[in-house]
């Protein structure tokens, strides 16, 4: 049979040599580094030109929280209301009977303030946070690790943001012009068909749906092909939220199901009748009433959207995704399974002061039917790379 390479065996032997007792027992965080983006060049001749909206230069209060379920979440310092509390506190409720599908982050397990106080090992670490800039309630000024809540004033813009997420029709034009074919096609353009003469084909009548089932790298490649780039999470949030800190692109009220974005779909109350997802709707299905103050449309509730905000530590890579999807997986809690209080699945983040993170592996693993993207175009006076803000203002 086949044997692992000798180098791999040697590496494994070196890793396994120290006894477990030799490792430090005290918890400590892994520092993160944020990847940057280059200032993009003018549009090449003949490139696809999605309709864009202008976002002016703005001193923007970037306030956002990660909704991921993992890690610490300090209910005592929860400005964005993402932490589990009664009746969803899994550390206090051992045998739930009737409360399930809690969409919140697991609460703190008692970590001390010196250890991060509800911030330990979760979400991301922005460059300014590494330098101690950005005030967050409940986080000591000495803390330099990742944190769930982020709060800082950034000097951003101007830039042009795609009005809508990139559509299937636009992505097919990219495939035709570039000749791109993935080396590993698993999960690529789910729902499309492959024709040896015509290439990848989407079903008739679905060209205005947001393209999904493309990796972060493939989204970047598309944006680069039209002289653009992916937006950072704070640029996305400025274009979606405007300068007034509103909860949703259209204002502070969520609205009824299906009013401003597609109604969420999931299996509910132990029933299997709604377990299937009908998929996203066209990017222009909800008109201007659901748009932001700058005219950015199809912002939340249809598909998640990749951003350029990628963070790496010694072991993992993660990217912030924004906007949430109309597919919201929930627990069935159907017999004979026992009732479970909280779902480990991907938590929604329709509100503009919330985001989620996607742990990255490789293209074929990162693609999802619930994640699309939109692009950003730098203009004269745009903030330079690598992080695309002019400056960070200290409080």
Tab-separated table of C-alpha atoms in Angstrom, residues 27-386:
chain	number	residue	atom	x	y	z
A	27	UNK	CA	-5.166	29.824	28.224
A	28	UNK	CA	-3.834	32.533	25.921
A	29	UNK	CA	-5.120	33.956	22.645
A	30	UNK	CA	-3.474	33.634	19.258
A	31	UNK	CA	-2.638	37.020	17.707
A	32	UNK	CA	-4.336	37.634	14.367
A	33	UNK	CA	-3.133	39.457	11.274
A	34	UNK	CA	-5.556	41.087	8.832
A	35	UNK	CA	-4.901	40.733	5.111
A	36	UNK	CA	-4.842	43.890	3.019
A	37	UNK	CA	-6.224	44.950	-0.349
A	38	UNK	CA	-4.495	46.896	-3.100
A	39	UNK	CA	-5.862	50.132	-4.553
A	40	UNK	CA	-7.505	48.957	-7.781
A	41	UNK	CA	-6.743	50.230	-11.270
A	42	UNK	CA	-9.078	51.921	-13.782
A	43	UNK	CA	-11.634	49.727	-15.509
A	44	UNK	CA	-10.100	47.844	-18.452
A	45	UNK	CA	-11.674	48.444	-21.884
A	46	UNK	CA	-14.726	46.321	-22.597
A	47	UNK	CA	-15.133	45.143	-18.999
A	48	UNK	CA	-18.451	44.495	-17.319
A	49	UNK	CA	-19.795	47.636	-15.646
A	50	UNK	CA	-22.275	46.860	-12.901
A	51	UNK	CA	-24.331	49.850	-11.843
A	52	UNK	CA	-22.557	51.467	-8.889
A	53	UNK	CA	-23.486	53.943	-6.162
A	54	UNK	CA	-21.168	56.656	-4.877
A	55	UNK	CA	-20.233	56.614	-1.205
A	56	UNK	CA	-18.582	59.932	-0.213
A	57	UNK	CA	-15.658	60.355	2.138
A	58	UNK	CA	-17.061	59.928	5.637
A	59	UNK	CA	-15.937	59.859	9.245
A	60	UNK	CA	-17.735	56.625	10.026
A	61	UNK	CA	-18.434	55.132	13.432
A	62	UNK	CA	-17.804	51.468	12.754
A	63	UNK	CA	-19.619	49.516	15.465
A	64	UNK	CA	-20.235	45.826	14.917
A	65	UNK	CA	-20.357	42.514	16.768
A	66	UNK	CA	-19.703	38.950	15.675
A	67	UNK	CA	-22.711	36.659	16.084
A	68	UNK	CA	-20.793	33.369	15.906
A	69	UNK	CA	-21.972	30.958	18.577
A	70	UNK	CA	-18.488	29.818	19.598
A	71	UNK	CA	-16.449	31.289	22.403
A	72	UNK	CA	-17.206	33.802	25.120
A	73	UNK	CA	-20.044	36.309	25.071
A	74	UNK	CA	-20.390	38.618	28.056
A	75	UNK	CA	-24.057	39.470	28.575
A	76	UNK	CA	-23.079	42.234	31.006
A	77	UNK	CA	-21.268	44.046	28.180
A	78	UNK	CA	-23.356	43.318	25.090
A	79	UNK	CA	-23.979	46.566	23.160
A	80	UNK	CA	-25.283	44.746	20.075
A	81	UNK	CA	-27.487	42.249	21.924
A	82	UNK	CA	-25.888	39.106	20.488
A	83	UNK	CA	-25.204	37.105	23.679
A	84	UNK	CA	-27.493	34.378	24.960
A	85	UNK	CA	-29.435	35.291	28.088
A	86	UNK	CA	-32.499	33.873	29.793
A	87	UNK	CA	-34.106	31.647	28.642
A	88	UNK	CA	-31.190	30.671	26.380
A	89	UNK	CA	-28.307	30.471	28.860
A	90	UNK	CA	-26.896	27.010	28.163
A	91	UNK	CA	-24.676	27.104	31.243
A	92	UNK	CA	-27.663	27.524	33.567
A	93	UNK	CA	-30.348	25.494	31.779
A	94	UNK	CA	-29.276	21.868	31.798
A	95	UNK	CA	-32.492	20.246	30.556
A	96	UNK	CA	-34.446	22.593	28.257
A	97	UNK	CA	-38.131	21.811	27.873
A	98	UNK	CA	-39.805	23.918	25.243
A	99	UNK	CA	-37.262	26.617	24.478
A	100	UNK	CA	-35.189	25.873	21.413
A	101	UNK	CA	-33.555	27.458	18.380
A	102	UNK	CA	-31.927	30.257	20.334
A	103	UNK	CA	-30.161	32.480	17.793
A	104	UNK	CA	-27.459	33.943	19.985
A	105	UNK	CA	-23.840	33.548	21.014
A	106	UNK	CA	-23.060	31.296	23.937
A	107	UNK	CA	-22.542	33.307	27.137
A	108	UNK	CA	-19.345	33.689	29.117
A	109	UNK	CA	-18.215	30.686	31.128
A	110	UNK	CA	-16.753	32.907	33.803
A	111	UNK	CA	-13.605	34.223	32.172
A	112	UNK	CA	-12.017	37.045	34.121
A	113	UNK	CA	-11.560	40.587	32.847
A	114	UNK	CA	-7.807	40.020	32.791
A	115	UNK	CA	-8.377	37.147	30.364
A	116	UNK	CA	-10.528	39.240	28.083
A	117	UNK	CA	-13.832	39.201	29.919
A	118	UNK	CA	-16.168	37.629	27.386
A	119	UNK	CA	-13.875	38.267	24.437
A	120	UNK	CA	-11.568	35.276	24.582
A	121	UNK	CA	-10.709	33.588	21.337
A	122	UNK	CA	-13.708	34.810	19.355
A	123	UNK	CA	-14.260	36.858	16.216
A	124	UNK	CA	-11.397	38.983	14.864
A	125	UNK	CA	-8.623	41.419	15.674
A	126	UNK	CA	-8.463	44.543	13.514
A	127	UNK	CA	-5.092	46.291	13.026
A	128	UNK	CA	-6.065	49.271	15.185
A	129	UNK	CA	-7.104	46.915	18.005
A	130	UNK	CA	-3.635	45.383	17.979
A	131	UNK	CA	-2.393	48.922	18.735
A	132	UNK	CA	-4.934	49.439	21.521
A	133	UNK	CA	-7.227	51.833	19.616
A	134	UNK	CA	-10.999	51.437	19.767
A	135	UNK	CA	-13.025	51.558	22.983
A	136	UNK	CA	-15.222	48.574	23.788
A	137	UNK	CA	-17.260	48.422	26.983
A	138	UNK	CA	-16.050	45.685	29.298
A	139	UNK	CA	-12.726	45.149	27.533
A	140	UNK	CA	-9.647	46.380	29.412
A	141	UNK	CA	-7.444	48.836	27.536
A	142	UNK	CA	-4.548	46.404	27.926
A	143	UNK	CA	-6.309	43.704	25.905
A	144	UNK	CA	-4.702	43.151	22.494
A	145	UNK	CA	-6.468	40.010	21.288
A	146	UNK	CA	-9.524	39.283	19.170
A	147	UNK	CA	-12.820	40.554	20.521
A	148	UNK	CA	-16.484	40.088	19.715
A	149	UNK	CA	-17.438	43.791	19.786
A	150	UNK	CA	-15.725	46.457	17.700
A	151	UNK	CA	-16.142	50.222	18.022
A	152	UNK	CA	-13.984	52.853	16.323
A	153	UNK	CA	-14.208	55.917	14.066
A	154	UNK	CA	-12.669	55.424	10.622
A	155	UNK	CA	-11.986	57.928	7.851
A	156	UNK	CA	-13.336	56.062	4.791
A	157	UNK	CA	-14.063	56.681	1.123
A	158	UNK	CA	-14.880	57.934	-1.324
A	159	UNK	CA	-15.589	54.832	-3.415
A	160	UNK	CA	-18.109	53.304	-5.788
A	161	UNK	CA	-19.989	50.271	-4.458
A	162	UNK	CA	-21.856	47.865	-6.710
A	163	UNK	CA	-25.540	48.601	-6.314
A	164	UNK	CA	-26.395	44.890	-6.363
A	165	UNK	CA	-24.513	41.674	-5.680
A	166	UNK	CA	-22.857	40.181	-8.762
A	167	UNK	CA	-25.431	38.207	-10.746
A	168	UNK	CA	-25.262	34.857	-12.474
A	169	UNK	CA	-25.332	36.577	-15.856
A	170	UNK	CA	-22.369	38.793	-14.955
A	171	UNK	CA	-20.366	35.877	-13.589
A	172	UNK	CA	-21.031	33.841	-16.737
A	173	UNK	CA	-19.622	36.712	-18.794
A	174	UNK	CA	-16.503	36.522	-16.637
A	175	UNK	CA	-16.218	32.772	-17.286
A	176	UNK	CA	-16.571	33.317	-21.034
A	177	UNK	CA	-14.008	36.116	-21.210
A	178	UNK	CA	-11.451	34.605	-18.826
A	179	UNK	CA	-11.842	30.911	-19.643
A	180	UNK	CA	-11.685	30.200	-15.927
A	181	UNK	CA	-12.287	26.639	-14.797
A	182	UNK	CA	-11.659	25.539	-11.209
A	183	UNK	CA	-9.013	22.887	-10.628
A	184	UNK	CA	-11.395	21.326	-8.102
A	185	UNK	CA	-15.002	21.846	-9.178
A	186	UNK	CA	-16.667	20.395	-6.086
A	187	UNK	CA	-19.352	22.829	-4.926
A	188	UNK	CA	-18.730	25.204	-7.840
A	189	UNK	CA	-21.838	26.970	-9.205
A	190	UNK	CA	-24.299	24.565	-7.661
A	191	UNK	CA	-27.487	24.389	-9.741
A	192	UNK	CA	-25.678	25.228	-12.994
A	193	UNK	CA	-24.940	22.696	-15.707
A	194	UNK	CA	-21.714	22.068	-17.627
A	195	UNK	CA	-21.789	21.893	-21.420
A	196	UNK	CA	-18.502	20.942	-23.144
A	197	UNK	CA	-19.237	23.436	-25.943
A	198	UNK	CA	-20.954	26.256	-24.046
A	199	UNK	CA	-19.330	25.980	-20.623
A	200	UNK	CA	-21.219	26.601	-17.378
A	201	UNK	CA	-24.905	27.405	-17.919
A	202	UNK	CA	-27.429	28.642	-15.362
A	203	UNK	CA	-31.122	27.692	-15.688
A	204	UNK	CA	-33.178	29.901	-18.001
A	205	UNK	CA	-34.687	32.911	-16.284
A	206	UNK	CA	-32.240	32.988	-13.354
A	207	UNK	CA	-29.660	35.425	-14.702
A	208	UNK	CA	-30.638	38.164	-12.205
A	209	UNK	CA	-30.148	35.918	-9.191
A	210	UNK	CA	-26.995	36.608	-7.175
A	211	UNK	CA	-24.205	34.243	-8.123
A	212	UNK	CA	-23.356	31.883	-5.276
A	213	UNK	CA	-21.268	28.726	-4.826
A	214	UNK	CA	-18.072	30.614	-5.616
A	215	UNK	CA	-15.115	30.808	-3.251
A	216	UNK	CA	-13.580	33.936	-1.800
A	217	UNK	CA	-10.685	33.582	-4.252
A	218	UNK	CA	-13.063	33.295	-7.199
A	219	UNK	CA	-14.983	36.369	-6.022
A	220	UNK	CA	-11.699	38.276	-5.843
A	221	UNK	CA	-10.770	37.113	-9.338
A	222	UNK	CA	-14.086	38.341	-10.737
A	223	UNK	CA	-13.720	41.767	-9.092
A	224	UNK	CA	-10.141	42.103	-10.341
A	225	UNK	CA	-11.254	41.246	-13.872
A	226	UNK	CA	-13.480	44.336	-13.914
A	227	UNK	CA	-10.933	46.615	-12.221
A	228	UNK	CA	-12.477	46.394	-8.775
A	229	UNK	CA	-11.955	44.631	-5.459
A	230	UNK	CA	-13.975	43.157	-2.636
A	231	UNK	CA	-14.998	45.678	0.043
A	232	UNK	CA	-13.706	45.478	3.590
A	233	UNK	CA	-16.402	44.880	6.183
A	234	UNK	CA	-16.328	48.525	7.345
A	235	UNK	CA	-16.654	49.793	3.752
A	236	UNK	CA	-19.575	47.420	3.194
A	237	UNK	CA	-21.197	48.624	6.414
A	238	UNK	CA	-20.768	52.314	5.557
A	239	UNK	CA	-22.407	51.807	2.150
A	240	UNK	CA	-25.225	49.801	3.751
A	241	UNK	CA	-25.767	51.861	6.901
A	242	UNK	CA	-24.866	55.413	6.034
A	243	UNK	CA	-23.592	57.831	8.692
A	244	UNK	CA	-26.511	57.602	11.142
A	245	UNK	CA	-25.955	54.118	12.620
A	246	UNK	CA	-29.328	52.704	11.544
A	247	UNK	CA	-30.128	49.021	12.142
A	248	UNK	CA	-31.244	48.242	8.585
A	249	UNK	CA	-30.567	49.855	5.200
A	250	UNK	CA	-34.052	51.407	5.144
A	251	UNK	CA	-34.235	52.523	8.793
A	252	UNK	CA	-34.450	51.190	12.345
A	253	UNK	CA	-37.502	48.954	11.994
A	254	UNK	CA	-37.065	45.451	10.588
A	255	UNK	CA	-40.467	45.333	8.883
A	256	UNK	CA	-42.657	42.305	8.337
A	257	UNK	CA	-41.617	39.031	6.737
A	258	UNK	CA	-41.076	39.543	3.024
A	259	UNK	CA	-41.441	43.333	3.201
A	260	UNK	CA	-37.840	44.409	2.592
A	261	UNK	CA	-36.084	41.088	2.015
A	262	UNK	CA	-37.114	37.454	1.444
A	263	UNK	CA	-38.868	35.667	4.275
A	264	UNK	CA	-36.481	33.357	6.148
A	265	UNK	CA	-36.890	29.680	5.372
A	266	UNK	CA	-36.103	26.842	7.757
A	267	UNK	CA	-37.520	23.754	9.408
A	268	UNK	CA	-39.698	25.015	12.228
A	269	UNK	CA	-41.378	23.502	15.308
A	270	UNK	CA	-40.315	19.953	14.528
A	271	UNK	CA	-41.976	20.024	11.107
A	272	UNK	CA	-40.200	18.824	7.985
A	273	UNK	CA	-42.530	20.670	5.648
A	274	UNK	CA	-40.328	23.766	5.353
A	275	UNK	CA	-36.936	22.060	5.526
A	276	UNK	CA	-36.084	22.805	1.872
A	277	UNK	CA	-34.731	26.193	0.814
A	278	UNK	CA	-36.206	27.701	-2.349
A	279	UNK	CA	-33.004	29.681	-2.909
A	280	UNK	CA	-32.264	33.396	-3.333
A	281	UNK	CA	-34.427	35.813	-5.286
A	282	UNK	CA	-33.396	38.284	-8.001
A	283	UNK	CA	-31.127	41.081	-6.783
A	284	UNK	CA	-33.708	43.724	-7.781
A	285	UNK	CA	-36.754	41.900	-6.381
A	286	UNK	CA	-37.441	44.423	-3.598
A	287	UNK	CA	-36.896	47.772	-5.304
A	288	UNK	CA	-35.615	51.027	-3.865
A	289	UNK	CA	-37.616	50.950	-0.626
A	290	UNK	CA	-35.152	48.405	0.732
A	291	UNK	CA	-32.047	50.316	-0.405
A	292	UNK	CA	-29.572	52.199	1.756
A	293	UNK	CA	-29.225	55.982	1.917
A	294	UNK	CA	-26.542	55.728	-0.767
A	295	UNK	CA	-28.688	53.499	-3.013
A	296	UNK	CA	-27.048	50.136	-2.260
A	297	UNK	CA	-29.672	47.432	-2.851
A	298	UNK	CA	-30.232	43.776	-1.961
A	299	UNK	CA	-28.134	44.368	1.126
A	300	UNK	CA	-29.489	41.907	3.693
A	301	UNK	CA	-31.548	38.753	3.937
A	302	UNK	CA	-31.022	37.272	0.458
A	303	UNK	CA	-27.462	35.870	0.449
A	304	UNK	CA	-24.413	36.397	2.631
A	305	UNK	CA	-21.657	38.426	0.961
A	306	UNK	CA	-17.898	37.876	1.000
A	307	UNK	CA	-15.714	40.756	2.175
A	308	UNK	CA	-11.992	41.446	1.869
A	309	UNK	CA	-11.590	41.288	5.660
A	310	UNK	CA	-9.552	38.103	6.099
A	311	UNK	CA	-7.761	37.294	9.364
A	312	UNK	CA	-5.128	34.660	10.061
A	313	UNK	CA	-3.539	33.278	13.178
A	314	UNK	CA	-1.093	30.442	13.630
A	315	UNK	CA	-3.742	27.784	12.995
A	316	UNK	CA	-6.752	29.222	11.177
A	317	UNK	CA	-7.996	31.689	8.564
A	318	UNK	CA	-11.373	33.392	8.732
A	319	UNK	CA	-13.215	35.971	6.682
A	320	UNK	CA	-16.056	38.272	7.696
A	321	UNK	CA	-19.303	37.765	5.787
A	322	UNK	CA	-22.133	40.275	5.798
A	323	UNK	CA	-25.816	40.564	5.013
A	324	UNK	CA	-27.217	37.164	6.023
A	325	UNK	CA	-29.155	34.692	3.890
A	326	UNK	CA	-32.821	33.839	3.541
A	327	UNK	CA	-31.842	30.308	4.560
A	328	UNK	CA	-31.648	30.233	8.364
A	329	UNK	CA	-30.932	26.693	9.593
A	330	UNK	CA	-32.656	25.822	12.829
A	331	UNK	CA	-32.906	22.694	14.953
A	332	UNK	CA	-35.728	20.346	14.078
A	333	UNK	CA	-36.074	19.119	17.658
A	334	UNK	CA	-38.203	16.335	16.246
A	335	UNK	CA	-38.689	13.062	18.158
A	336	UNK	CA	-36.938	10.808	18.946
A	337	UNK	CA	-34.151	13.385	19.341
A	338	UNK	CA	-34.205	15.249	22.678
A	339	UNK	CA	-34.936	18.959	22.708
A	340	UNK	CA	-31.804	21.084	22.287
A	341	UNK	CA	-31.656	24.671	23.412
A	342	UNK	CA	-29.328	26.373	20.926
A	343	UNK	CA	-28.276	25.735	17.365
A	344	UNK	CA	-24.609	25.324	16.452
A	345	UNK	CA	-25.460	26.307	12.902
A	346	UNK	CA	-24.576	29.622	11.282
A	347	UNK	CA	-26.305	32.440	13.145
A	348	UNK	CA	-28.094	35.108	11.036
A	349	UNK	CA	-26.913	38.731	10.995
A	350	UNK	CA	-29.541	40.801	9.174
A	351	UNK	CA	-28.887	43.815	11.404
A	352	UNK	CA	-26.164	46.120	10.090
A	353	UNK	CA	-24.260	46.174	13.379
A	354	UNK	CA	-23.694	42.398	13.200
A	355	UNK	CA	-21.523	40.089	11.142
A	356	UNK	CA	-20.463	36.461	11.068
A	357	UNK	CA	-17.168	34.745	10.275
A	358	UNK	CA	-16.482	31.932	7.819
A	359	UNK	CA	-13.615	29.612	8.682
A	360	UNK	CA	-11.619	29.025	5.521
A	361	UNK	CA	-10.110	25.784	4.226
A	362	UNK	CA	-9.842	25.732	0.422
A	363	UNK	CA	-11.955	26.747	-2.579
A	364	UNK	CA	-14.007	23.566	-2.817
A	365	UNK	CA	-14.801	23.681	0.898
A	366	UNK	CA	-15.445	27.432	1.129
A	367	UNK	CA	-18.080	27.595	-1.627
A	368	UNK	CA	-21.669	27.800	-0.380
A	369	UNK	CA	-25.069	28.248	-2.000
A	370	UNK	CA	-25.846	30.926	0.566
A	371	UNK	CA	-22.836	33.224	-0.080
A	372	UNK	CA	-22.467	35.721	-2.933
A	373	UNK	CA	-20.539	38.995	-3.225
A	374	UNK	CA	-20.402	42.505	-4.628
A	375	UNK	CA	-17.418	44.604	-5.718
A	376	UNK	CA	-16.031	48.043	-4.873
A	377	UNK	CA	-14.338	50.495	-7.231
A	378	UNK	CA	-11.727	52.929	-5.928
A	379	UNK	CA	-11.900	56.483	-7.273
A	380	UNK	CA	-9.758	59.606	-7.034
A	381	UNK	CA	-9.222	60.303	-3.340
A	382	UNK	CA	-10.040	56.767	-2.174
A	383	UNK	CA	-8.163	55.471	0.833
A	384	UNK	CA	-5.021	53.530	-0.117
A	385	UNK	CA	-4.289	49.918	0.707
A	386	UNK	CA	-3.615	47.728	2.459
